[in-house]
mmCIF file of C-alpha atoms in Angstrom:
data_model
loop_
_atom_site.group_PDB
_atom_site.id
_atom_site.type_symbol
_atom_site.label_atom_id
_atom_site.label_comp_id
_atom_site.label_asym_id
_atom_site.label_seq_id
_atom_site.Cartn_x
_atom_site.Cartn_y
_atom_site.Cartn_z
ATOM 1 C CA MET S 1 25.966 -36.762 28.540
ATOM 2 C CA LYS S 2 23.190 -38.748 30.225
ATOM 3 C CA GLN S 3 20.628 -37.255 27.876
ATOM 4 C CA THR S 4 22.666 -38.253 24.866
ATOM 5 C CA VAL S 5 22.918 -41.816 26.143
ATOM 6 C CA LEU S 6 19.139 -41.888 26.762
ATOM 7 C CA VAL S 7 18.424 -40.601 23.274
ATOM 8 C CA MET S 8 20.769 -43.206 21.769
ATOM 9 C CA LEU S 9 19.146 -45.985 23.802
ATOM 10 C CA SER S 10 15.617 -44.931 22.790
ATOM 11 C CA LEU S 11 16.686 -44.775 19.154
ATOM 12 C CA LEU S 12 18.167 -48.281 19.369
ATOM 13 C CA LEU S 13 15.024 -49.528 21.103
ATOM 14 C CA GLY S 14 12.858 -47.946 18.418
ATOM 15 C CA ALA S 15 14.920 -49.522 15.676
ATOM 16 C CA GLY S 16 14.740 -52.899 17.406
ATOM 17 C CA LEU S 17 10.937 -52.613 17.712
ATOM 18 C CA ALA S 18 10.645 -51.688 14.035
ATOM 19 C CA VAL S 19 12.642 -54.779 13.045
ATOM 20 C CA ALA S 20 10.428 -56.901 15.306
ATOM 21 C CA ASP S 21 7.329 -55.410 13.589
ATOM 22 C CA ASP S 22 8.768 -56.270 10.163
ATOM 23 C CA LEU S 23 9.378 -59.839 11.294
ATOM 24 C CA LYS S 24 5.796 -60.107 12.622
ATOM 25 C CA ASP S 25 4.359 -58.682 9.396
ATOM 26 C CA ALA S 26 6.436 -61.044 7.266
ATOM 27 C CA GLU S 27 5.499 -64.019 9.450
ATOM 28 C CA ALA S 28 1.808 -63.090 9.181
ATOM 29 C CA LYS S 29 1.983 -62.820 5.384
ATOM 30 C CA LEU S 30 3.918 -66.036 4.821
ATOM 31 C CA PRO S 31 0.956 -68.489 5.229
ATOM 32 C CA GLN S 32 -1.171 -66.413 2.830
ATOM 33 C CA LEU S 33 1.618 -66.453 0.277
ATOM 34 C CA SER S 34 2.099 -70.222 0.662
ATOM 35 C CA ASP S 35 -1.673 -70.716 0.306
ATOM 36 C CA ARG S 36 -1.786 -68.649 -2.878
ATOM 37 C CA LEU S 37 1.186 -70.547 -4.255
ATOM 38 C CA THR S 38 -0.496 -73.912 -3.597
ATOM 39 C CA LYS S 39 -3.768 -72.792 -5.186
ATOM 40 C CA LEU S 40 -2.012 -71.291 -8.185
ATOM 41 C CA SER S 41 0.091 -74.405 -8.744
ATOM 42 C CA ALA S 42 -3.096 -76.500 -8.739
ATOM 43 C CA SER S 43 -4.914 -74.183 -11.159
ATOM 44 C CA SER S 44 -4.335 -73.608 -14.870
ATOM 45 C CA ALA S 45 -1.561 -71.196 -13.901
ATOM 46 C CA GLY S 46 0.438 -74.260 -12.832
ATOM 47 C CA GLU S 47 0.593 -75.137 -16.498
ATOM 48 C CA TYR S 48 0.611 -71.716 -18.144
ATOM 49 C CA ALA S 49 2.888 -69.780 -15.741
ATOM 50 C CA LYS S 50 5.228 -72.494 -14.519
ATOM 51 C CA PRO S 51 8.417 -70.346 -14.575
ATOM 52 C CA ASP S 52 6.696 -67.467 -12.753
ATOM 53 C CA ILE S 53 5.403 -69.830 -10.091
ATOM 54 C CA ALA S 54 8.893 -71.276 -9.663
ATOM 55 C CA VAL S 55 10.323 -67.775 -9.193
ATOM 56 C CA ALA S 56 7.615 -66.935 -6.628
ATOM 57 C CA GLN S 57 8.340 -70.199 -4.842
ATOM 58 C CA ALA S 58 12.017 -69.249 -4.645
ATOM 59 C CA SER S 59 11.069 -65.852 -3.191
ATOM 60 C CA ILE S 60 8.880 -67.529 -0.560
ATOM 61 C CA GLY S 61 11.905 -69.669 0.273
ATOM 62 C CA ALA S 62 13.916 -66.462 0.636
ATOM 63 C CA VAL S 63 11.241 -65.083 3.009
ATOM 64 C CA LYS S 64 11.587 -68.182 5.147
ATOM 65 C CA ALA S 65 15.384 -67.884 5.137
ATOM 66 C CA ALA S 66 15.201 -64.205 6.127
ATOM 67 C CA LEU S 67 12.752 -65.044 8.917
ATOM 68 C CA ALA S 68 15.078 -67.757 10.168
ATOM 69 C CA ALA S 69 17.942 -65.255 10.118
ATOM 70 C CA LYS S 70 15.686 -62.750 11.987
ATOM 71 C CA ASN S 71 16.237 -60.227 9.170
ATOM 72 C CA GLY S 72 12.912 -58.375 9.354
ATOM 73 C CA ILE S 73 13.511 -55.842 6.607
ATOM 74 C CA GLN S 74 14.660 -58.443 4.095
ATOM 75 C CA ALA S 75 11.823 -60.796 5.071
ATOM 76 C CA LEU S 76 9.257 -58.047 4.483
ATOM 77 C CA GLN S 77 10.859 -57.030 1.198
ATOM 78 C CA LYS S 78 10.866 -60.644 -0.004
ATOM 79 C CA THR S 79 7.161 -61.000 0.938
ATOM 80 C CA GLU S 80 6.416 -57.942 -1.217
ATOM 81 C CA ILE S 81 8.400 -59.442 -4.088
ATOM 82 C CA ALA S 82 6.763 -62.880 -3.702
ATOM 83 C CA ASP S 83 3.315 -61.262 -3.568
ATOM 84 C CA LEU S 84 3.950 -59.389 -6.799
ATOM 85 C CA GLN S 85 5.453 -62.479 -8.455
ATOM 86 C CA LEU S 86 2.342 -64.508 -7.566
ATOM 87 C CA THR S 87 0.152 -61.751 -9.006
ATOM 88 C CA MET S 88 2.385 -61.888 -12.079
ATOM 89 C CA ALA S 89 1.885 -65.662 -12.376
ATOM 90 C CA GLU S 90 -1.900 -65.117 -12.225
ATOM 91 C CA ALA S 91 -1.660 -62.390 -14.854
ATOM 92 C CA LYS S 92 0.535 -64.522 -17.128
ATOM 93 C CA ALA S 93 -1.913 -67.427 -16.854
ATOM 94 C CA ALA S 94 -4.836 -65.109 -17.630
ATOM 95 C CA GLU S 95 -2.905 -63.665 -20.573
ATOM 96 C CA HIS S 96 -2.161 -67.153 -21.891
ATOM 97 C CA GLU S 97 -5.795 -68.241 -21.533
ATOM 98 C CA SER S 98 -7.053 -65.117 -23.260
ATOM 99 C CA ALA S 99 -4.563 -65.702 -26.105
ATOM 100 C CA GLU S 100 -5.851 -69.268 -26.479
ATOM 101 C CA GLN S 101 -9.442 -68.057 -26.505
ATOM 102 C CA LEU S 102 -8.549 -65.529 -29.177
ATOM 103 C CA VAL S 103 -6.930 -68.231 -31.335
ATOM 104 C CA LEU S 104 -10.035 -70.425 -30.941
ATOM 105 C CA ARG S 105 -12.361 -67.581 -31.880
ATOM 106 C CA ARG S 106 -10.246 -66.709 -34.930
ATOM 107 C CA THR S 107 -10.234 -70.355 -36.061
ATOM 108 C CA GLU S 108 -14.034 -70.479 -35.668
ATOM 109 C CA LEU S 109 -14.369 -67.271 -37.673
ATOM 110 C CA ARG S 110 -12.134 -68.609 -40.467
ATOM 111 C CA LYS S 111 -14.237 -71.812 -40.665
ATOM 112 C CA LEU S 112 -17.448 -69.818 -40.862
ATOM 113 C CA GLU S 113 -16.026 -67.527 -43.535
ATOM 114 C CA ALA S 114 -14.980 -70.572 -45.585
ATOM 115 C CA GLN S 115 -18.500 -72.005 -45.187
ATOM 116 C CA PHE S 116 -19.966 -68.674 -46.233
ATOM 117 C CA ASP S 117 -17.714 -68.485 -49.321
ATOM 118 C CA GLN S 118 -18.701 -72.030 -50.256
ATOM 119 C CA LEU S 119 -22.374 -71.129 -49.959
ATOM 120 C CA LEU S 120 -21.824 -68.177 -52.246
ATOM 121 C CA GLN S 121 -20.387 -70.415 -54.967
ATOM 122 C CA PRO S 122 -22.978 -71.382 -57.638
ATOM 123 C CA GLY S 123 -24.508 -74.699 -56.592
ATOM 124 C CA GLY S 124 -22.631 -74.658 -53.282
ATOM 125 C CA ASN S 125 -24.203 -76.209 -50.180
ATOM 126 C CA MET G 1 60.624 -35.828 1.467
ATOM 127 C CA ARG G 2 58.766 -37.994 3.971
ATOM 128 C CA TYR G 3 55.974 -35.423 4.272
ATOM 129 C CA LEU G 4 55.702 -35.202 0.551
ATOM 130 C CA PHE G 5 55.331 -38.967 0.333
ATOM 131 C CA ILE G 6 52.603 -38.982 3.033
ATOM 132 C CA VAL G 7 50.700 -36.166 1.272
ATOM 133 C CA LEU G 8 51.001 -37.984 -2.051
ATOM 134 C CA VAL G 9 49.651 -41.224 -0.581
ATOM 135 C CA GLY G 10 46.845 -39.266 1.093
ATOM 136 C CA VAL G 11 45.877 -37.570 -2.156
ATOM 137 C CA LEU G 12 45.946 -40.888 -3.993
ATOM 138 C CA LEU G 13 43.751 -42.522 -1.339
ATOM 139 C CA LEU G 14 41.296 -39.624 -1.413
ATOM 140 C CA SER G 15 41.030 -39.616 -5.184
ATOM 141 C CA TRP G 16 40.574 -43.414 -5.246
ATOM 142 C CA SER G 17 37.793 -43.368 -2.644
ATOM 143 C CA SER G 18 36.047 -40.385 -4.236
ATOM 144 C CA SER G 19 36.157 -42.046 -7.666
ATOM 145 C CA GLY G 20 34.594 -45.180 -6.146
ATOM 146 C CA LEU G 21 31.885 -43.078 -4.506
ATOM 147 C CA CYS G 22 31.238 -41.234 -7.741
ATOM 148 C CA ALA G 23 30.957 -44.534 -9.631
ATOM 149 C CA GLU G 24 28.456 -45.886 -7.101
ATOM 150 C CA LYS G 25 26.491 -42.644 -7.154
ATOM 151 C CA ALA G 26 26.472 -42.657 -10.943
ATOM 152 C CA GLU G 27 25.344 -46.309 -11.004
ATOM 153 C CA PHE G 28 22.253 -45.587 -8.913
ATOM 154 C CA THR G 29 21.481 -42.350 -10.732
ATOM 155 C CA VAL G 30 21.646 -44.230 -14.035
ATOM 156 C CA LEU G 31 19.525 -47.095 -12.673
ATOM 157 C CA LEU G 32 16.872 -44.698 -11.410
ATOM 158 C CA ALA G 33 16.857 -42.790 -14.695
ATOM 159 C CA GLN G 34 16.643 -46.034 -16.699
ATOM 160 C CA ASN G 35 13.718 -47.215 -14.596
ATOM 161 C CA ARG G 36 11.985 -43.877 -14.974
ATOM 162 C CA ASP G 37 12.342 -44.147 -18.765
ATOM 163 C CA LYS G 38 11.158 -47.757 -18.758
ATOM 164 C CA LEU G 39 8.147 -46.745 -16.701
ATOM 165 C CA GLU G 40 7.164 -43.944 -19.058
ATOM 166 C CA MET G 41 7.585 -46.202 -22.076
ATOM 167 C CA ALA G 42 5.454 -48.917 -20.483
ATOM 168 C CA ALA G 43 2.831 -46.365 -19.418
ATOM 169 C CA ALA G 44 2.578 -45.196 -23.017
ATOM 170 C CA LYS G 45 2.292 -48.792 -24.221
ATOM 171 C CA VAL G 46 -0.362 -50.257 -21.893
ATOM 172 C CA GLY G 47 -3.317 -48.258 -23.181
ATOM 173 C CA ASN G 48 -6.391 -47.708 -21.038
ATOM 174 C CA TYR G 49 -6.797 -51.088 -19.388
ATOM 175 C CA PRO G 50 -7.608 -50.339 -15.706
ATOM 176 C CA GLU G 51 -5.721 -53.356 -14.319
ATOM 177 C CA ALA G 52 -2.610 -52.460 -16.301
ATOM 178 C CA LEU G 53 -2.875 -48.848 -15.167
ATOM 179 C CA ALA G 54 -3.081 -50.057 -11.544
ATOM 180 C CA ALA G 55 0.197 -51.950 -12.058
ATOM 181 C CA ILE G 56 1.735 -48.807 -13.561
ATOM 182 C CA ASP G 57 0.689 -46.924 -10.412
ATOM 183 C CA THR G 58 2.379 -49.619 -8.295
ATOM 184 C CA ALA G 59 5.550 -49.195 -10.391
ATOM 185 C CA ARG G 60 5.390 -45.419 -9.955
ATOM 186 C CA SER G 61 5.036 -45.650 -6.190
ATOM 187 C CA SER G 62 7.927 -48.161 -6.003
ATOM 188 C CA LEU G 63 10.104 -45.869 -8.111
ATOM 189 C CA LYS G 64 9.237 -42.990 -5.821
ATOM 190 C CA LYS G 65 10.218 -45.090 -2.804
ATOM 191 C CA ALA G 66 13.512 -46.002 -4.511
ATOM 192 C CA GLU G 67 14.240 -42.335 -5.219
ATOM 193 C CA GLN G 68 13.388 -41.361 -1.652
ATOM 194 C CA ALA G 69 15.551 -44.160 -0.282
ATOM 195 C CA TYR G 70 18.379 -42.986 -2.528
ATOM 196 C CA ASP G 71 17.960 -39.336 -1.483
ATOM 197 C CA THR G 72 17.714 -39.994 2.243
ATOM 198 C CA GLY G 73 20.184 -42.867 2.387
ATOM 199 C CA ARG G 74 23.328 -40.999 1.382
ATOM 200 C CA GLN G 75 25.912 -40.480 4.106
ATOM 201 C CA TRP G 76 27.816 -37.286 4.944
ATOM 202 C CA MET G 77 24.974 -34.879 4.208
ATOM 203 C CA GLY G 78 24.257 -36.428 0.847
ATOM 204 C CA LEU G 79 27.854 -36.291 -0.347
ATOM 205 C CA GLY G 80 28.945 -39.824 0.554
ATOM 206 C CA SER G 81 28.037 -43.329 -0.515
ATOM 207 C CA LEU G 82 24.658 -45.001 0.176
ATOM 208 C CA LYS G 83 24.066 -46.664 3.495
ATOM 209 C CA PRO G 84 23.842 -50.457 3.032
ATOM 210 C CA GLU G 85 20.204 -50.582 4.189
ATOM 211 C CA ALA G 86 19.335 -47.714 1.822
ATOM 212 C CA GLU G 87 21.087 -49.503 -1.023
ATOM 213 C CA GLN G 88 19.070 -52.632 -0.241
ATOM 214 C CA GLU G 89 15.891 -50.531 -0.143
ATOM 215 C CA VAL G 90 16.710 -48.913 -3.498
ATOM 216 C CA ARG G 91 17.521 -52.249 -5.158
ATOM 217 C CA HIS G 92 14.372 -53.826 -3.702
ATOM 218 C CA ASN G 93 12.155 -51.021 -4.966
ATOM 219 C CA LEU G 94 13.788 -51.105 -8.383
ATOM 220 C CA GLN G 95 13.052 -54.835 -8.548
ATOM 221 C CA MET G 96 9.457 -54.020 -7.597
ATOM 222 C CA VAL G 97 9.347 -51.448 -10.431
ATOM 223 C CA ASP G 98 10.607 -54.093 -12.863
ATOM 224 C CA LEU G 99 8.028 -56.642 -11.756
ATOM 225 C CA ALA G 100 5.172 -54.128 -11.740
ATOM 226 C CA LEU G 101 6.036 -53.035 -15.274
ATOM 227 C CA GLU G 102 6.115 -56.642 -16.477
ATOM 228 C CA LEU G 103 2.766 -57.152 -14.742
ATOM 229 C CA ALA G 104 1.335 -54.051 -16.431
ATOM 230 C CA LEU G 105 2.423 -55.255 -19.873
ATOM 231 C CA SER G 106 1.000 -58.726 -19.257
ATOM 232 C CA ARG G 107 -2.328 -57.281 -18.088
ATOM 233 C CA ALA G 108 -2.423 -54.956 -21.081
ATOM 234 C CA ALA G 109 -1.765 -57.899 -23.408
ATOM 235 C CA ARG G 110 -4.614 -59.803 -21.756
ATOM 236 C CA GLY G 111 -6.903 -56.778 -22.050
ATOM 237 C CA LYS G 112 -6.059 -56.500 -25.751
ATOM 238 C CA ASN G 113 -6.669 -60.230 -26.266
ATOM 239 C CA VAL G 114 -10.054 -60.003 -24.520
ATOM 240 C CA GLU G 115 -10.974 -56.954 -26.599
ATOM 241 C CA ASP G 116 -9.883 -58.683 -29.841
ATOM 242 C CA ALA G 117 -11.772 -61.850 -28.873
ATOM 243 C CA ALA G 118 -14.939 -59.798 -28.293
ATOM 244 C CA MET G 119 -14.499 -58.183 -31.713
ATOM 245 C CA VAL G 120 -13.933 -61.566 -33.382
ATOM 246 C CA GLN G 121 -17.004 -62.896 -31.540
ATOM 247 C CA LYS G 122 -19.086 -60.099 -33.052
ATOM 248 C CA GLN G 123 -17.761 -60.992 -36.514
ATOM 249 C CA ILE G 124 -18.573 -64.658 -35.845
ATOM 250 C CA GLU G 125 -22.156 -63.741 -34.958
ATOM 251 C CA MET G 126 -22.460 -61.603 -38.088
ATOM 252 C CA VAL G 127 -21.045 -64.277 -40.428
ATOM 253 C CA ASN G 128 -23.118 -66.912 -38.627
ATOM 254 C CA SER G 129 -26.326 -64.996 -39.274
ATOM 255 C CA ARG G 130 -25.338 -64.578 -42.935
ATOM 256 C CA VAL G 131 -24.589 -68.292 -43.248
ATOM 257 C CA LYS G 132 -27.969 -69.048 -41.668
ATOM 258 C CA LEU G 133 -29.707 -66.671 -44.061
ATOM 259 C CA LEU G 134 -27.921 -68.191 -47.059
ATOM 260 C CA ASN G 135 -28.822 -71.701 -45.883
ATOM 261 C CA GLU G 136 -32.479 -70.693 -45.597
ATOM 262 C CA ARG G 137 -32.375 -69.193 -49.086
ATOM 263 C CA LYS G 138 -30.752 -72.333 -50.453
ATOM 264 C CA GLN G 139 -33.499 -74.414 -48.868
ATOM 265 C CA SER G 140 -36.274 -72.271 -50.295
ATOM 266 C CA GLU G 141 -34.468 -72.342 -53.655
ATOM 267 C CA ASP G 142 -34.454 -76.159 -53.513
ATOM 268 C CA THR G 143 -38.152 -76.182 -52.627
ATOM 269 C CA LEU G 144 -38.889 -73.852 -55.516
ATOM 270 C CA ARG G 145 -36.811 -75.982 -57.896
ATOM 271 C CA GLN G 146 -38.767 -79.069 -56.876
ATOM 272 C CA ALA G 147 -42.038 -77.173 -57.387
ATOM 273 C CA VAL G 148 -40.869 -76.068 -60.839
ATOM 274 C CA GLN G 149 -40.006 -79.689 -61.716
ATOM 275 C CA LYS G 150 -43.472 -80.789 -60.593
ATOM 276 C CA CYS G 151 -44.996 -77.979 -62.585
ATOM 277 C CA GLU G 152 -43.123 -79.051 -65.718
ATOM 278 C CA ALA G 153 -44.313 -82.629 -65.281
ATOM 279 C CA THR G 154 -47.883 -81.418 -64.861
ATOM 280 C CA THR G 155 -47.547 -79.254 -67.998
ATOM 281 C CA ASN G 156 -46.377 -82.279 -69.976
ATOM 282 C CA GLU G 157 -49.295 -84.328 -68.634
ATOM 283 C CA LEU G 158 -51.649 -81.526 -69.574
ATOM 284 C CA ALA G 159 -50.266 -81.369 -73.121
ATOM 285 C CA ALA G 160 -50.697 -85.149 -73.478
ATOM 286 C CA ALA G 161 -54.256 -84.896 -72.159
ATOM 287 C CA LYS G 162 -55.014 -82.080 -74.612
ATOM 288 C CA GLN G 163 -53.684 -84.168 -77.450
ATOM 289 C CA ALA G 164 -55.845 -87.125 -76.375
ATOM 290 C CA HIS G 165 -58.799 -84.787 -76.006
ATOM 291 C CA GLY G 166 -58.251 -83.487 -79.555
ATOM 292 C CA ALA G 167 -58.130 -87.023 -80.953
ATOM 293 C CA ALA G 168 -61.262 -87.964 -79.039
ATOM 294 C CA THR G 169 -63.086 -84.859 -80.314
ATOM 295 C CA GLN G 170 -62.109 -85.682 -83.895
ATOM 296 C CA GLN G 171 -63.283 -89.251 -83.388
ATOM 297 C CA LEU G 172 -66.547 -87.956 -81.962
ATOM 298 C CA GLU G 173 -67.079 -85.669 -84.979
ATOM 299 C CA GLN G 174 -66.416 -88.620 -87.275
ATOM 300 C CA LEU G 175 -68.944 -90.678 -85.380
ATOM 301 C CA GLY G 176 -71.421 -87.790 -85.561
ATOM 302 C CA ILE G 177 -71.038 -87.656 -89.361
ATOM 303 C CA GLU G 178 -71.436 -91.421 -89.644
ATOM 304 C CA ASN G 179 -74.439 -91.234 -87.345
ATOM 305 C CA LYS G 180 -75.995 -88.598 -89.549
ATOM 306 C CA LYS G 181 -75.422 -90.736 -92.660
ATOM 307 C CA LEU G 182 -76.952 -93.724 -90.913
ATOM 308 C CA GLN G 183 -79.909 -91.582 -89.809
ATOM 309 C CA GLU G 184 -80.443 -90.510 -93.421
ATOM 310 C CA GLN G 185 -80.171 -94.100 -94.598
ATOM 311 C CA LEU G 186 -82.610 -95.090 -91.889
ATOM 312 C CA ALA G 187 -85.036 -92.391 -93.009
ATOM 313 C CA THR G 188 -84.749 -93.543 -96.674
ATOM 314 C CA LEU G 189 -85.285 -97.148 -95.683
ATOM 315 C CA THR G 190 -88.262 -96.192 -93.542
ATOM 316 C CA THR G 191 -89.782 -94.362 -96.520
ATOM 317 C CA GLU G 192 -89.079 -97.297 -98.740
ATOM 318 C CA LYS G 193 -90.550 -99.624 -96.128
ATOM 319 C CA ALA G 194 -93.688 -97.487 -95.966
ATOM 320 C CA ALA G 195 -93.974 -97.560 -99.761
ATOM 321 C CA LEU G 196 -93.541 -101.303 -99.831
ATOM 322 C CA MET G 197 -96.082 -101.713 -97.076
ATOM 323 C CA GLN G 198 -98.509 -99.624 -99.104
ATOM 324 C CA GLU G 199 -97.757 -101.722 -102.123
ATOM 325 C CA LEU G 200 -98.307 -104.859 -100.078
ATOM 326 C CA GLU G 201 -101.668 -103.538 -98.911
ATOM 327 C CA ASN G 202 -102.632 -102.826 -102.468
ATOM 328 C CA LEU G 203 -101.590 -106.309 -103.455
ATOM 329 C CA LYS G 204 -103.612 -107.826 -100.630
ATOM 330 C CA LYS G 205 -106.678 -106.006 -101.968
ATOM 331 C CA THR G 206 -106.146 -107.357 -105.418
ATOM 332 C CA VAL G 207 -105.685 -110.978 -104.159
ATOM 333 C CA VAL G 208 -109.471 -111.410 -104.373
ATOM 334 C CA GLU G 209 -109.124 -111.374 -108.115
ATOM 335 C CA PRO G 210 -105.774 -112.922 -108.884
ATOM 336 C CA SER G 211 -106.311 -112.370 -112.630
ATOM 337 C CA ALA G 212 -106.621 -108.718 -111.877
ATOM 338 C CA LEU G 213 -103.202 -108.690 -110.353
ATOM 339 C CA PRO G 214 -100.907 -106.463 -112.349
ATOM 340 C CA VAL G 215 -97.945 -108.119 -113.928
ATOM 341 C CA PRO G 216 -94.910 -107.087 -111.779
ATOM 342 C CA ALA G 217 -92.780 -104.669 -113.677
ATOM 343 C CA ALA G 218 -89.111 -105.199 -113.877
ATOM 344 C CA THR G 219 -87.655 -102.979 -111.072
ATOM 345 C CA GLY G 220 -84.035 -101.911 -110.754
ATOM 346 C CA GLY G 221 -84.346 -100.892 -107.026
ATOM 347 C CA PRO G 222 -83.662 -102.974 -103.955
#
């Protein structure tokens, strides 16, 4: 009977320590996430990936709420989500920029082709 | 009768709870299967862009975690419903799968854009060099045209000069002929002058005796 109680107590203690570890991890990651969010909002991503940044901001808010509620598992899960959402915002901004670059290049090519065609016309300059 | 009623209620309760459990179990099984399909479709779509493939790997590992959480989180030796924390874990990992797949597609789209832009850049350089070449040819063509125009003007000048030269040559020939005539006249006159001089000398000799002077004959010459 005593052994069973001891085992139960150690299991509870272990679970409690694990939750405390999750809280610590989430707390440690929160400033990095906030930093990334600030930098991203100030960069071109602030313009190109506004909705993604807003979603990441909401997730960081959820991390803070979970930390306040001492819910370690949820806090850690929300940090993972926020991290991925920030990466997504970066990717979306990069995708948008690359699409713009592509449009610019294509426009330049079309202009050059028109110039070339004009030069090929008899008497064209 | 009372026992029958209790058994009936028990059976109804059991069937209701088991149908609820089955529905929950089916919901997660379907969600996991849907995510697996989505993952495979996205993996086939993203091509060979390393960053996109890394996101696909993240999605795969999240899906694996969701499946593990689903397998280990069922109560009553895997026959019952999911434990709440396992359900949370499964839903969280499925959300991670969703996000990672979206990330993979976005990175693949960027990779494609970058690749296309590089291709377009190559075309720009090619067309640019052709335009440059054509411009150079046009310039040399203009230079040549100007040279041809100058050449034509010079040819016209040359023709005019030749014509003037011809006229001058003709004039010179005319003058030569006239000169020759004059030379002949001069020679005749000189001969005549010499004859007259001789005659004058003869006359001077005969002046001593004027009666001996011959009577001048009627001459028709100058």
